[in-house]
mmCIF file of C-alpha atoms in Angstrom:
data_model
loop_
_atom_site.group_PDB
_atom_site.id
_atom_site.type_symbol
_atom_site.label_atom_id
_atom_site.label_comp_id
_atom_site.label_asym_id
_atom_site.label_seq_id
_atom_site.Cartn_x
_atom_site.Cartn_y
_atom_site.Cartn_z
ATOM 1 C CA UNK A 1 71.757 -40.423 5.539
ATOM 2 C CA UNK A 2 74.331 -42.598 3.804
ATOM 3 C CA UNK A 3 73.866 -46.310 4.488
ATOM 4 C CA UNK A 4 76.684 -47.544 6.764
ATOM 5 C CA UNK A 5 75.084 -50.804 7.887
ATOM 6 C CA UNK A 6 77.594 -52.813 5.827
ATOM 7 C CA UNK A 7 80.562 -51.311 7.694
ATOM 8 C CA UNK A 8 82.321 -52.761 10.723
ATOM 9 C CA UNK A 9 83.212 -50.913 13.907
ATOM 10 C CA UNK A 10 86.820 -49.811 14.210
ATOM 11 C CA UNK A 11 88.816 -47.338 16.265
ATOM 12 C CA UNK A 12 88.627 -43.978 14.531
ATOM 13 C CA UNK A 13 90.405 -40.779 15.518
ATOM 14 C CA UNK A 14 90.425 -37.223 14.229
ATOM 15 C CA UNK A 15 92.234 -34.020 15.162
ATOM 16 C CA UNK A 16 91.017 -30.621 13.995
ATOM 17 C CA UNK A 17 92.357 -27.132 14.598
ATOM 18 C CA UNK A 18 90.895 -23.635 14.504
ATOM 19 C CA UNK A 19 92.747 -20.329 14.791
ATOM 20 C CA UNK A 20 91.395 -17.136 16.326
ATOM 21 C CA UNK A 21 93.387 -13.961 15.703
ATOM 22 C CA UNK A 22 93.065 -10.998 18.072
ATOM 23 C CA UNK A 23 94.367 -7.478 17.416
ATOM 24 C CA UNK A 24 95.795 -6.464 20.793
ATOM 25 C CA UNK A 25 98.345 -7.962 23.166
ATOM 26 C CA UNK A 26 96.068 -6.736 25.942
ATOM 27 C CA UNK A 27 93.372 -9.137 24.759
ATOM 28 C CA UNK A 28 95.709 -12.094 25.203
ATOM 29 C CA UNK A 29 96.724 -10.837 28.632
ATOM 30 C CA UNK A 30 93.090 -10.445 29.698
ATOM 31 C CA UNK A 31 92.381 -14.059 28.690
ATOM 32 C CA UNK A 32 95.411 -15.443 30.471
ATOM 33 C CA UNK A 33 94.725 -13.427 33.626
ATOM 34 C CA UNK A 34 90.983 -14.226 33.530
ATOM 35 C CA UNK A 35 89.959 -10.553 33.349
ATOM 36 C CA UNK A 36 87.524 -10.895 30.428
ATOM 37 C CA UNK A 37 84.128 -9.516 31.589
ATOM 38 C CA UNK A 38 82.182 -12.514 30.283
ATOM 39 C CA UNK A 39 84.269 -15.013 32.253
ATOM 40 C CA UNK A 40 87.038 -17.580 31.872
ATOM 41 C CA UNK A 41 87.386 -17.779 28.097
ATOM 42 C CA UNK A 42 89.286 -21.063 27.939
ATOM 43 C CA UNK A 43 86.903 -22.884 30.283
ATOM 44 C CA UNK A 44 83.820 -21.660 28.428
ATOM 45 C CA UNK A 45 85.308 -22.508 25.027
ATOM 46 C CA UNK A 46 86.327 -25.989 26.175
ATOM 47 C CA UNK A 47 82.841 -26.783 27.468
ATOM 48 C CA UNK A 48 81.271 -25.382 24.287
ATOM 49 C CA UNK A 49 83.535 -27.597 22.175
ATOM 50 C CA UNK A 50 82.589 -30.702 24.165
ATOM 51 C CA UNK A 51 78.876 -29.924 23.747
ATOM 52 C CA UNK A 52 79.411 -29.375 20.016
ATOM 53 C CA UNK A 53 81.264 -32.660 19.567
ATOM 54 C CA UNK A 54 78.426 -34.634 21.143
ATOM 55 C CA UNK A 55 75.680 -32.759 19.264
ATOM 56 C CA UNK A 56 77.183 -32.749 15.773
ATOM 57 C CA UNK A 57 74.531 -35.084 14.351
ATOM 58 C CA UNK A 58 71.807 -32.698 15.570
ATOM 59 C CA UNK A 59 73.038 -29.800 13.403
ATOM 60 C CA UNK A 60 74.800 -31.448 10.436
ATOM 61 C CA UNK A 61 72.049 -33.293 8.524
ATOM 62 C CA UNK A 62 74.054 -36.177 7.065
ATOM 63 C CA UNK A 63 76.112 -36.952 10.184
ATOM 64 C CA UNK A 64 75.296 -40.191 11.976
ATOM 65 C CA UNK A 65 74.819 -40.302 15.753
ATOM 66 C CA UNK A 66 77.844 -42.050 17.188
ATOM 67 C CA UNK A 67 79.393 -42.811 20.579
ATOM 68 C CA UNK A 68 82.129 -40.363 21.541
ATOM 69 C CA UNK A 69 84.665 -42.438 23.468
ATOM 70 C CA UNK A 70 87.233 -39.671 24.051
ATOM 71 C CA UNK A 71 87.571 -35.959 23.418
ATOM 72 C CA UNK A 72 90.217 -33.404 24.321
ATOM 73 C CA UNK A 73 90.401 -29.648 23.736
ATOM 74 C CA UNK A 74 93.649 -27.722 24.075
ATOM 75 C CA UNK A 75 94.597 -24.082 23.515
ATOM 76 C CA UNK A 76 97.966 -22.674 22.449
ATOM 77 C CA UNK A 77 98.877 -18.975 22.350
ATOM 78 C CA UNK A 78 101.109 -17.961 19.455
ATOM 79 C CA UNK A 79 101.701 -14.201 19.644
ATOM 80 C CA UNK A 80 98.239 -12.780 18.812
ATOM 81 C CA UNK A 81 96.776 -16.115 17.709
ATOM 82 C CA UNK A 82 94.845 -18.657 19.754
ATOM 83 C CA UNK A 83 95.182 -22.132 18.246
ATOM 84 C CA UNK A 84 92.424 -24.525 19.292
ATOM 85 C CA UNK A 85 93.057 -28.240 18.884
ATOM 86 C CA UNK A 86 90.238 -30.773 19.243
ATOM 87 C CA UNK A 87 90.809 -34.528 19.270
ATOM 88 C CA UNK A 88 87.961 -37.066 19.131
ATOM 89 C CA UNK A 89 87.971 -40.881 19.286
ATOM 90 C CA UNK A 90 85.203 -43.390 18.670
ATOM 91 C CA UNK A 91 84.803 -47.099 18.027
ATOM 92 C CA UNK A 92 82.156 -47.065 15.350
ATOM 93 C CA UNK A 93 81.355 -47.565 11.667
ATOM 94 C CA UNK A 94 82.101 -44.011 10.538
ATOM 95 C CA UNK A 95 84.715 -41.385 11.287
ATOM 96 C CA UNK A 96 84.741 -38.396 13.633
ATOM 97 C CA UNK A 97 86.441 -35.716 11.536
ATOM 98 C CA UNK A 98 83.273 -33.606 11.323
ATOM 99 C CA UNK A 99 82.781 -33.909 15.088
ATOM 100 C CA UNK A 100 86.331 -32.683 15.668
ATOM 101 C CA UNK A 101 85.943 -29.783 13.234
ATOM 102 C CA UNK A 102 82.552 -28.874 14.703
ATOM 103 C CA UNK A 103 84.067 -28.785 18.185
ATOM 104 C CA UNK A 104 86.926 -26.569 16.992
ATOM 105 C CA UNK A 105 84.534 -24.248 15.162
ATOM 106 C CA UNK A 106 82.228 -23.778 18.161
ATOM 107 C CA UNK A 107 85.190 -23.221 20.477
ATOM 108 C CA UNK A 108 86.416 -20.518 18.079
ATOM 109 C CA UNK A 109 82.980 -18.869 17.963
ATOM 110 C CA UNK A 110 82.789 -18.950 21.756
ATOM 111 C CA UNK A 111 86.149 -17.208 22.041
ATOM 112 C CA UNK A 112 85.021 -14.652 19.458
ATOM 113 C CA UNK A 113 81.797 -13.986 21.357
ATOM 114 C CA UNK A 114 83.537 -13.588 24.720
ATOM 115 C CA UNK A 115 86.312 -11.318 23.435
ATOM 116 C CA UNK A 116 84.371 -9.004 21.104
ATOM 117 C CA UNK A 117 83.460 -6.530 23.898
ATOM 118 C CA UNK A 118 87.164 -5.836 24.489
ATOM 119 C CA UNK A 119 88.553 -6.297 20.969
ATOM 120 C CA UNK A 120 86.672 -5.161 17.863
ATOM 121 C CA UNK A 121 89.000 -6.752 15.330
ATOM 122 C CA UNK A 122 88.958 -10.466 16.125
ATOM 123 C CA UNK A 123 89.069 -12.929 13.226
ATOM 124 C CA UNK A 124 88.415 -16.647 12.972
ATOM 125 C CA UNK A 125 91.065 -17.402 10.397
ATOM 126 C CA UNK A 126 91.097 -21.128 9.899
ATOM 127 C CA UNK A 127 89.238 -24.315 10.692
ATOM 128 C CA UNK A 128 90.738 -27.472 9.244
ATOM 129 C CA UNK A 129 91.216 -31.181 9.749
ATOM 130 C CA UNK A 130 94.738 -31.940 10.918
ATOM 131 C CA UNK A 131 94.636 -35.738 10.812
ATOM 132 C CA UNK A 132 92.343 -38.746 10.886
ATOM 133 C CA UNK A 133 92.831 -42.490 11.181
ATOM 134 C CA UNK A 134 90.781 -45.673 11.180
ATOM 135 C CA UNK A 135 88.368 -47.261 8.745
ATOM 136 C CA UNK A 136 88.982 -48.439 5.200
ATOM 137 C CA UNK A 137 90.414 -45.090 4.108
ATOM 138 C CA UNK A 138 93.264 -45.448 6.586
ATOM 139 C CA UNK A 139 96.459 -46.165 4.556
ATOM 140 C CA UNK A 140 97.447 -48.754 7.163
ATOM 141 C CA UNK A 141 94.303 -50.744 6.357
ATOM 142 C CA UNK A 142 94.912 -50.839 2.629
ATOM 143 C CA UNK A 143 97.093 -53.304 0.752
ATOM 144 C CA UNK A 144 98.622 -51.304 -2.085
ATOM 145 C CA UNK A 145 100.352 -54.183 -3.922
ATOM 146 C CA UNK A 146 98.501 -55.428 -6.998
ATOM 147 C CA UNK A 147 96.988 -58.794 -6.116
ATOM 148 C CA UNK A 148 95.456 -61.619 -8.109
ATOM 149 C CA UNK A 149 92.795 -64.046 -6.964
ATOM 150 C CA UNK A 150 90.834 -67.088 -8.053
ATOM 151 C CA UNK A 151 87.138 -67.501 -7.271
ATOM 152 C CA UNK A 152 85.838 -71.084 -7.243
ATOM 153 C CA UNK A 153 82.076 -71.567 -6.937
ATOM 154 C CA UNK A 154 81.101 -74.895 -5.362
ATOM 155 C CA UNK A 155 77.527 -75.758 -6.287
ATOM 156 C CA UNK A 156 75.882 -78.824 -7.791
ATOM 157 C CA UNK A 157 72.911 -76.857 -9.116
ATOM 158 C CA UNK A 158 75.003 -74.131 -10.765
ATOM 159 C CA UNK A 159 77.432 -76.685 -12.210
ATOM 160 C CA UNK A 160 74.476 -78.595 -13.695
ATOM 161 C CA UNK A 161 73.094 -75.290 -15.044
ATOM 162 C CA UNK A 162 69.932 -75.610 -12.979
ATOM 163 C CA UNK A 163 70.677 -72.288 -11.284
ATOM 164 C CA UNK A 164 72.614 -69.114 -12.085
ATOM 165 C CA UNK A 165 75.616 -68.008 -10.080
ATOM 166 C CA UNK A 166 75.228 -64.672 -8.332
ATOM 167 C CA UNK A 167 77.369 -65.069 -5.225
ATOM 168 C CA UNK A 168 80.617 -65.752 -7.091
ATOM 169 C CA UNK A 169 80.093 -62.798 -9.408
ATOM 170 C CA UNK A 170 79.312 -60.589 -6.407
ATOM 171 C CA UNK A 171 82.592 -61.669 -4.800
ATOM 172 C CA UNK A 172 84.468 -60.778 -7.994
ATOM 173 C CA UNK A 173 82.904 -57.308 -7.952
ATOM 174 C CA UNK A 174 83.934 -56.854 -4.323
ATOM 175 C CA UNK A 175 87.500 -57.913 -5.152
ATOM 176 C CA UNK A 176 87.553 -55.436 -8.010
ATOM 177 C CA UNK A 177 86.676 -52.627 -5.591
ATOM 178 C CA UNK A 178 89.914 -53.428 -3.741
ATOM 179 C CA UNK A 179 91.945 -53.479 -6.982
ATOM 180 C CA UNK A 180 92.248 -57.278 -6.824
ATOM 181 C CA UNK A 181 92.171 -58.967 -10.219
ATOM 182 C CA UNK A 182 90.280 -62.244 -10.551
ATOM 183 C CA UNK A 183 92.386 -64.327 -12.942
ATOM 184 C CA UNK A 184 90.274 -67.471 -12.713
ATOM 185 C CA UNK A 185 86.556 -67.959 -12.130
ATOM 186 C CA UNK A 186 85.360 -71.569 -12.126
ATOM 187 C CA UNK A 187 82.177 -73.411 -11.177
ATOM 188 C CA UNK A 188 82.600 -76.946 -9.827
ATOM 189 C CA UNK A 189 80.248 -79.501 -8.231
ATOM 190 C CA UNK A 190 80.162 -80.115 -4.472
ATOM 191 C CA UNK A 191 82.656 -82.954 -4.805
ATOM 192 C CA UNK A 192 85.773 -83.322 -2.613
ATOM 193 C CA UNK A 193 87.978 -84.336 -5.540
ATOM 194 C CA UNK A 194 86.949 -81.319 -7.583
ATOM 195 C CA UNK A 195 87.644 -79.008 -4.647
ATOM 196 C CA UNK A 196 91.076 -80.559 -4.015
ATOM 197 C CA UNK A 197 91.941 -80.325 -7.710
ATOM 198 C CA UNK A 198 91.217 -76.572 -7.757
ATOM 199 C CA UNK A 199 93.117 -76.050 -4.523
ATOM 200 C CA UNK A 200 96.190 -77.897 -5.820
ATOM 201 C CA UNK A 201 96.117 -76.088 -9.152
ATOM 202 C CA UNK A 202 96.201 -72.623 -7.614
ATOM 203 C CA UNK A 203 98.741 -73.505 -4.954
ATOM 204 C CA UNK A 204 101.073 -74.703 -7.704
ATOM 205 C CA UNK A 205 100.471 -71.393 -9.501
ATOM 206 C CA UNK A 206 101.385 -69.562 -6.219
ATOM 207 C CA UNK A 207 98.275 -67.393 -6.428
ATOM 208 C CA UNK A 208 98.106 -65.073 -3.390
ATOM 209 C CA UNK A 209 94.358 -65.349 -2.820
ATOM 210 C CA UNK A 210 92.006 -68.305 -3.334
ATOM 211 C CA UNK A 211 88.310 -67.979 -2.514
ATOM 212 C CA UNK A 212 85.843 -70.854 -2.491
ATOM 213 C CA UNK A 213 82.194 -69.755 -2.609
ATOM 214 C CA UNK A 214 79.596 -72.245 -1.378
ATOM 215 C CA UNK A 215 79.555 -75.489 0.565
ATOM 216 C CA UNK A 216 80.108 -73.993 4.027
ATOM 217 C CA UNK A 217 76.730 -74.818 5.567
ATOM 218 C CA UNK A 218 75.358 -77.928 7.251
ATOM 219 C CA UNK A 219 73.605 -79.786 4.429
ATOM 220 C CA UNK A 220 75.009 -83.223 3.450
ATOM 221 C CA UNK A 221 76.509 -81.767 0.255
ATOM 222 C CA UNK A 222 78.223 -78.830 2.015
ATOM 223 C CA UNK A 223 81.742 -80.280 2.018
ATOM 224 C CA UNK A 224 83.979 -77.342 1.078
ATOM 225 C CA UNK A 225 85.107 -76.560 4.621
ATOM 226 C CA UNK A 226 85.598 -80.266 5.416
ATOM 227 C CA UNK A 227 87.918 -80.622 2.423
ATOM 228 C CA UNK A 228 89.875 -77.383 2.906
ATOM 229 C CA UNK A 229 90.394 -77.418 6.689
ATOM 230 C CA UNK A 230 92.798 -80.430 6.796
ATOM 231 C CA UNK A 231 94.827 -78.875 3.980
ATOM 232 C CA UNK A 232 95.470 -75.597 5.804
ATOM 233 C CA UNK A 233 99.048 -75.312 7.027
ATOM 234 C CA UNK A 234 98.269 -72.231 9.134
ATOM 235 C CA UNK A 235 94.623 -71.838 10.118
ATOM 236 C CA UNK A 236 93.327 -68.342 10.930
ATOM 237 C CA UNK A 237 90.294 -68.975 13.150
ATOM 238 C CA UNK A 238 89.850 -65.291 14.027
ATOM 239 C CA UNK A 239 89.108 -64.427 10.400
ATOM 240 C CA UNK A 240 85.907 -66.436 10.210
ATOM 241 C CA UNK A 241 85.003 -65.660 13.815
ATOM 242 C CA UNK A 242 84.865 -62.022 12.705
ATOM 243 C CA UNK A 243 82.823 -62.904 9.605
ATOM 244 C CA UNK A 244 80.284 -64.907 11.607
ATOM 245 C CA UNK A 245 79.988 -62.188 14.240
ATOM 246 C CA UNK A 246 79.414 -59.600 11.510
ATOM 247 C CA UNK A 247 76.810 -61.789 9.835
ATOM 248 C CA UNK A 248 75.020 -62.673 13.065
ATOM 249 C CA UNK A 249 74.407 -58.979 13.710
ATOM 250 C CA UNK A 250 72.469 -58.864 10.452
ATOM 251 C CA UNK A 251 70.577 -62.176 10.356
ATOM 252 C CA UNK A 252 70.006 -65.024 12.842
ATOM 253 C CA UNK A 253 71.479 -67.941 10.882
ATOM 254 C CA UNK A 254 75.066 -66.754 10.299
ATOM 255 C CA UNK A 255 76.163 -68.832 13.301
ATOM 256 C CA UNK A 256 75.517 -71.977 11.211
ATOM 257 C CA UNK A 257 78.313 -71.154 8.778
ATOM 258 C CA UNK A 258 81.321 -73.502 8.911
ATOM 259 C CA UNK A 259 83.627 -71.290 6.854
ATOM 260 C CA UNK A 260 87.374 -71.614 7.407
ATOM 261 C CA UNK A 261 90.417 -69.508 6.518
ATOM 262 C CA UNK A 262 94.156 -69.986 6.486
ATOM 263 C CA UNK A 263 97.335 -70.418 4.487
ATOM 264 C CA UNK A 264 98.430 -73.231 2.233
ATOM 265 C CA UNK A 265 102.047 -72.327 1.540
ATOM 266 C CA UNK A 266 101.784 -68.578 0.805
ATOM 267 C CA UNK A 267 98.240 -68.648 -0.583
ATOM 268 C CA UNK A 268 95.505 -67.234 1.616
ATOM 269 C CA UNK A 269 92.452 -69.492 1.285
ATOM 270 C CA UNK A 270 88.985 -68.306 2.294
ATOM 271 C CA UNK A 271 85.766 -70.309 2.141
ATOM 272 C CA UNK A 272 82.657 -68.158 1.840
ATOM 273 C CA UNK A 273 78.909 -68.883 1.994
ATOM 274 C CA UNK A 274 77.117 -69.709 -1.232
ATOM 275 C CA UNK A 275 74.275 -67.230 -0.810
ATOM 276 C CA UNK A 276 74.768 -63.834 -2.428
ATOM 277 C CA UNK A 277 74.015 -61.939 0.762
ATOM 278 C CA UNK A 278 76.239 -64.208 2.834
ATOM 279 C CA UNK A 279 79.177 -63.951 0.445
ATOM 280 C CA UNK A 280 78.990 -60.173 0.153
ATOM 281 C CA UNK A 281 78.623 -59.761 3.911
ATOM 282 C CA UNK A 282 81.734 -61.878 4.465
ATOM 283 C CA UNK A 283 83.616 -59.709 1.976
ATOM 284 C CA UNK A 284 82.449 -56.562 3.767
ATOM 285 C CA UNK A 285 83.454 -58.034 7.117
ATOM 286 C CA UNK A 286 86.926 -59.181 6.096
ATOM 287 C CA UNK A 287 88.295 -56.840 3.429
ATOM 288 C CA UNK A 288 90.653 -55.075 3.230
ATOM 289 C CA UNK A 289 91.903 -55.947 6.741
ATOM 290 C CA UNK A 290 92.382 -59.653 5.941
ATOM 291 C CA UNK A 291 94.946 -58.694 3.287
ATOM 292 C CA UNK A 292 97.314 -57.722 6.082
ATOM 293 C CA UNK A 293 97.847 -61.442 6.580
ATOM 294 C CA UNK A 294 99.518 -61.579 3.167
ATOM 295 C CA UNK A 295 101.925 -58.826 4.144
ATOM 296 C CA UNK A 296 102.860 -60.676 7.321
ATOM 297 C CA UNK A 297 103.243 -63.958 5.463
ATOM 298 C CA UNK A 298 105.612 -62.256 3.021
ATOM 299 C CA UNK A 299 107.690 -60.771 5.867
ATOM 300 C CA UNK A 300 106.730 -57.206 4.988
ATOM 301 C CA UNK A 301 107.156 -54.618 7.800
ATOM 302 C CA UNK A 302 104.068 -54.283 9.983
#
């Protein structure tokens, strides 16, 4: 199965529909009056759909097991058509569109099976996804405006060329995946003055996004957060609470991170861990949702 361990849980919804066409008005009447020999068609089809929703991962090889938090099955009669609508909700790392479509498909097959003794010309005409929401593919979660960013790596060893930067370059690649252009990439020592100088430079340039990579731990030279925190005009504590929670689920030391986030004027400043895994995990945890803060700051509708 596809690896989804890097994803975060979010509320995800999907609605699917299926259409069953019968050939006789008498078939519709028999369903509505509960005269079908095999039983109450709507009740059987609803139960079958609910079973199918919960067992999707057992029959579709690449589907992940997931918690079904809500499901609803409704039927609408339109002349000789029975329209089945299935809605599914979950709070998980992946969507439920296949679960919704599977439920609609099995409900349609159940109706077909129950009606075929009284109508020889039934057709399942359509099974399709009507809508879905949640996750990174949700348009509401994506910031469509072209953004620019600066990535500042804070590390004595990399600055002195005793080590090679990997975390900063990994952050740049992550930004690129969200169509964010890195216009400045700089390596500086773990020195307060150097950090302040970079901060001031990019605030003057009114850059929307400024990321410091490194210096967020507890060693004596980890000073990035100490320098940046007093400069924040609007601190966003929930941002790094989410990043630490995400990291702690994956390794036991994420709780030691002292990363901070917030605005200096209209620039969103994030301080990320200096390890490659830590930096990429923070990017996975925060983007693209954190970009919504820029929209709010710029008084865009939300």
